[in-house]
C-alpha positions in Angstrom: 70.6 70.6 -44.6 68.8 68.4 -47.1 70.5 65.3 -45.7 69.4 66.2 -42.1 65.8 66.8 -43.2 65.7 63.4 -45.0 67.1 61.7 -41.9 64.6 63.4 -39.6 61.7 62.5 -41.9 62.9 58.9 -42.0 63.1 58.7 -38.2 59.6 60.2 -37.8 58.1 57.7 -40.3 59.8 54.8 -38.5 58.5 56.0 -35.2 54.9 56.4 -36.5 55.0 52.9 -38.1 56.4 51.4 -34.8 53.6 52.9 -32.7 50.8 51.9 -35.1 52.1 48.3 -35.3 52.3 48.1 -31.5 48.7 49.3 -31.2 47.6 46.6 -33.6 49.4 43.9 -31.7 47.9 45.1 -28.4 44.4 45.2 -29.9 44.7 41.7 -31.2 45.9 40.4 -27.9 42.9 42.0 -26.1 40.5 40.4 -28.6 42.1 37.0 -28.2 42.1 37.1 -24.4 38.4 38.1 -24.2 37.3 35.3 -26.5 39.4 32.9 -24.5 37.7 34.1 -21.3 34.3 33.5 -22.9 35.3 30.0 -23.9 36.7 29.3 -20.4 33.5 30.6 -18.7 31.4 28.4 -21.0 33.5 25.4 -20.2 33.3 26.2 -16.5 29.4 26.4 -16.7 29.3 23.0 -18.6 31.6 21.5 -16.0 29.5 22.8 -13.1 26.3 21.5 -14.8 27.8 18.1 -15.4 29.1 18.0 -11.8 25.5 18.7 -10.6 24.0 15.8 -12.6 25.3 13.0 -10.3 24.0 14.9 -7.3 20.5 15.3 -8.9 20.5 11.6 -9.9 21.5 10.6 -6.4 18.7 12.7 -4.8 16.2 11.3 -7.3 17.2 7.7 -6.6 17.1 8.3 -2.8 13.6 9.7 -3.1 12.6 6.7 -5.3 14.0 4.4 -2.6 12.1 6.1 0.2 8.8 6.6 -1.5 8.4 3.6 -3.8 11.0 0.8 -3.3 10.6 0.8 0.5 7.3 0.7 2.2 6.0 -2.0 -0.1 4.9 -4.4 2.7 1.9 -3.6 4.8 0.4 -4.9 8.1 -2.8 -3.6 9.7 -5.2 -4.3 12.5 -8.8 -3.2 12.1 -12.0 -2.7 14.1 -15.2 -3.6 12.2 -19.0 -3.3 12.2 -20.3 -6.5 10.8 -23.8 -7.7 9.8 -24.9 -11.2 9.0 -28.1 -12.2 7.3 -29.4 -15.8 7.3 -32.6 -17.7 6.6 -34.0 -17.0 10.0 -32.5 -13.8 11.3 -30.4 -10.7 10.7 -27.7 -9.9 13.2 -25.3 -7.0 13.9 -22.0 -7.7 15.6 -21.1 -6.6 19.1 -17.5 -6.3 17.9 -15.3 -7.4 15.0 -11.5 -7.4 14.6 -9.3 -8.1 11.6 -5.6 -8.7 10.8 -4.1 -8.2 7.4 -0.5 -8.6 6.2 0.8 -8.5 2.7 2.9 -6.7 0.0 2.3 -4.4 -3.0 4.2 -5.3 -6.2 4.3 -2.3 -8.5 3.8 -3.0 -12.2 6.2 -0.4 -13.6 9.5 1.1 -12.5 8.9 4.9 -13.1 5.8 6.6 -11.6 3.3 7.9 -14.1 3.4 11.8 -14.3 6.0 11.5 -11.5 3.4 10.8 -8.8 1.5 7.5 -9.2 2.0 3.8 -9.8 -0.3 0.8 -10.5 0.4 -2.3 -8.5 -0.8 -5.7 -7.5 -1.6 -6.3 -3.8 -1.1 -9.7 -2.4 -2.3 -10.2 1.2 -0.7 -13.4 2.6 -3.1 -13.5 5.5 -6.5 -11.9 6.0 -8.3 -12.9 9.3 -11.6 -11.6 10.6 -13.4 -12.4 13.9 -16.8 -11.2 14.9 -18.9 -11.6 18.0 -22.7 -11.4 17.8 -25.2 -10.9 20.6 -26.8 -14.2 21.9 -30.2 -15.2 20.5 -33.0 -15.5 23.1 -32.7 -19.0 24.6 -35.7 -21.1 25.2 -36.2 -22.9 28.5 -35.4 -26.3 26.9 -32.1 -24.9 25.6 -31.2 -23.5 29.1 -32.1 -26.9 30.6 -29.9 -28.8 28.1 -27.0 -26.5 28.8 -27.3 -27.1 32.5 -27.6 -30.9 32.1 -24.6 -31.2 29.8 -22.4 -28.7 31.8 -21.5 -27.0 28.5 -21.2 -23.2 28.7 -23.0 -21.1 26.1 -20.3 -19.8 23.8 -22.6 -17.3 22.1 -22.3 -16.6 18.4 -18.9 -16.2 16.8 -17.9 -15.9 13.2 -14.3 -16.5 11.9 -12.9 -16.1 8.3 -9.3 -16.8 7.3 -7.9 -16.5 3.8 -5.6 -14.6 1.5 -6.4 -11.9 -1.1 -5.1 -10.5 -4.4 -6.1 -7.5 -6.5 -5.1 -4.3 -8.2 -4.2 -1.0 -6.5 -3.4 2.6 -7.5 -0.9 4.5 -5.3 -0.5 8.3 -5.6 2.3 10.3 -4.0 1.1 14.0 -4.1 3.9 15.4 -1.9 6.8 14.4 0.2 6.3 10.9 1.5 2.5 11.1 1.7 0.8 8.3 -0.2 -2.9 7.6 -1.0 -3.9 4.1 -2.2 -7.1 2.8 -3.7 -7.4 -1.0 -3.9 -9.8 -3.8 -4.7 -9.1 -7.4 -3.6 -10.6 -10.8 -4.0 -10.3 -12.9 -0.8 -10.9 -16.6 -1.0 -11.6 -17.7 2.6 -12.8 -20.4 4.8 -15.6 -19.3 7.1 -16.7 -20.9 10.4 -19.6 -19.9 12.7 -20.3 -21.2 16.2 -23.8 -20.7 17.6 -24.3 -22.3 21.0 -24.2 -26.1 20.1 -24.2 -25.5 16.4 -21.2 -25.3 14.1 -21.4 -24.0 10.5 -18.5 -24.0 8.0 -18.0 -23.5 4.3 -15.7 -21.9 1.7 -16.6 -18.2 1.0 -15.3 -15.6 -1.4 -15.1 -12.1 0.1 -14.5 -8.9 -1.9 -12.6 -6.0 -0.3 -12.4 -2.4 -1.5 -10.7 0.4 0.5 -8.7 3.6 0.7 -5.5 4.0 2.8 -3.5 7.1 3.7 0.1 6.7 4.7 3.0 8.9 5.7 6.4 7.3 6.1 5.7 4.2 8.2 2.3 4.9 9.6 -1.0 4.2 7.6 -4.7 4.3 8.3 -7.8 3.8 6.2 -11.3 2.5 5.7 -12.4 -0.7 3.9 -15.6 -2.5 3.1 -15.8 -6.3 2.6 -18.7 -8.4 1.7 -19.7 -11.9 0.7 -22.8 -13.0 -1.3 -25.2 -15.7 -0.1 -23.2 -18.8 0.9 -24.6 -22.2 1.8 -23.0 -23.3 5.0 -22.9 -26.9 6.1 -23.2 -27.6 9.8 -23.6 -30.0 12.7 -25.7 -29.7 15.8 -24.7 -31.4 19.1 -28.4 -31.9 20.0 -28.2 -35.2 21.9 -25.1 -35.0 24.1 -27.2 -35.8 27.2 -29.1 -38.6 25.5 -26.7 -40.6 23.4 -28.2 -44.0 24.5 -31.9 -44.7 24.6 -33.7 -46.8 27.2 -32.9 -50.0 25.3 -29.2 -49.1 25.2 -29.0 -48.2 21.5 -26.5 -45.6 20.5 -27.6 -42.5 18.8 -25.3 -40.1 16.9 -25.2 -36.9 19.0 -24.3 -34.8 15.9 -27.2 -33.7 13.6 -26.5 -32.4 10.1 -27.9 -29.0 9.5 -27.5 -26.3 6.8 -28.0 -22.5 6.5 -27.6 -19.8 3.9 -25.8 -16.7 5.2 -24.6 -13.3 3.8 -21.9 -11.2 5.5 -20.9 -7.6 5.2 -18.2 -5.7 7.2 -17.1 -2.0 7.4 -13.5 -1.8 8.7 -11.5 1.0 10.1 -7.8 0.2 10.3 -4.4 1.4 11.3 -1.1 -0.2 10.2 2.5 0.0 9.3 4.3 0.3 5.9 7.8 -1.2 5.8 
């Protein structure tokens, strides 16, 4: 009996020990697997974030290309209201037209605050043509025109030059851009008034605001030039080059005038 009791107790102790040891192994295995799962999930999150980075960089680069790197060149046509003041009279234009073409060179790669860039505008060509109403003609002038057979061309003013100056471009949303600019435009100016031709170098100043979306732009600009001394010639003796004695007389008479010009432009253009 004693021997059976000892054997039974030994078997019972062995069974209890086996069960407790199995539970410890199971608990450890559960703890290890949960920590592994946490590490795996973190690794997956890091991998997903790292896989999104190239896509974000590509989207950012595409936007930079569309907004800033493209659309640097500009070309516009304008309609203007122009005034001209001279020694003898003040005139307002019947019409005025302009053509401008150039490019904006940004001074830094990344936009400030993510929305604006400073640049340098260089207009390769800036042309302006204006037509003024004819001045009242005297009877002598009408007679001379009839004798010479020359038509009365009226009064025209033409400037051609190139401009350079700073600009600030703001991109508030999508591909909408606002640009403020100031340009200095060295030009050569010519004025035709009936039989008189005036010409001289003139420095114009331009300041304006343009609004563009994708390829289309529009805006307003003011341009002005201070008092400029024009040299000129007058074809005053085309019908009387030789006198009664047969002596030749130069039909061109040197003249001069001081003029001041100002223009308000409304323009529409392309950004490409």
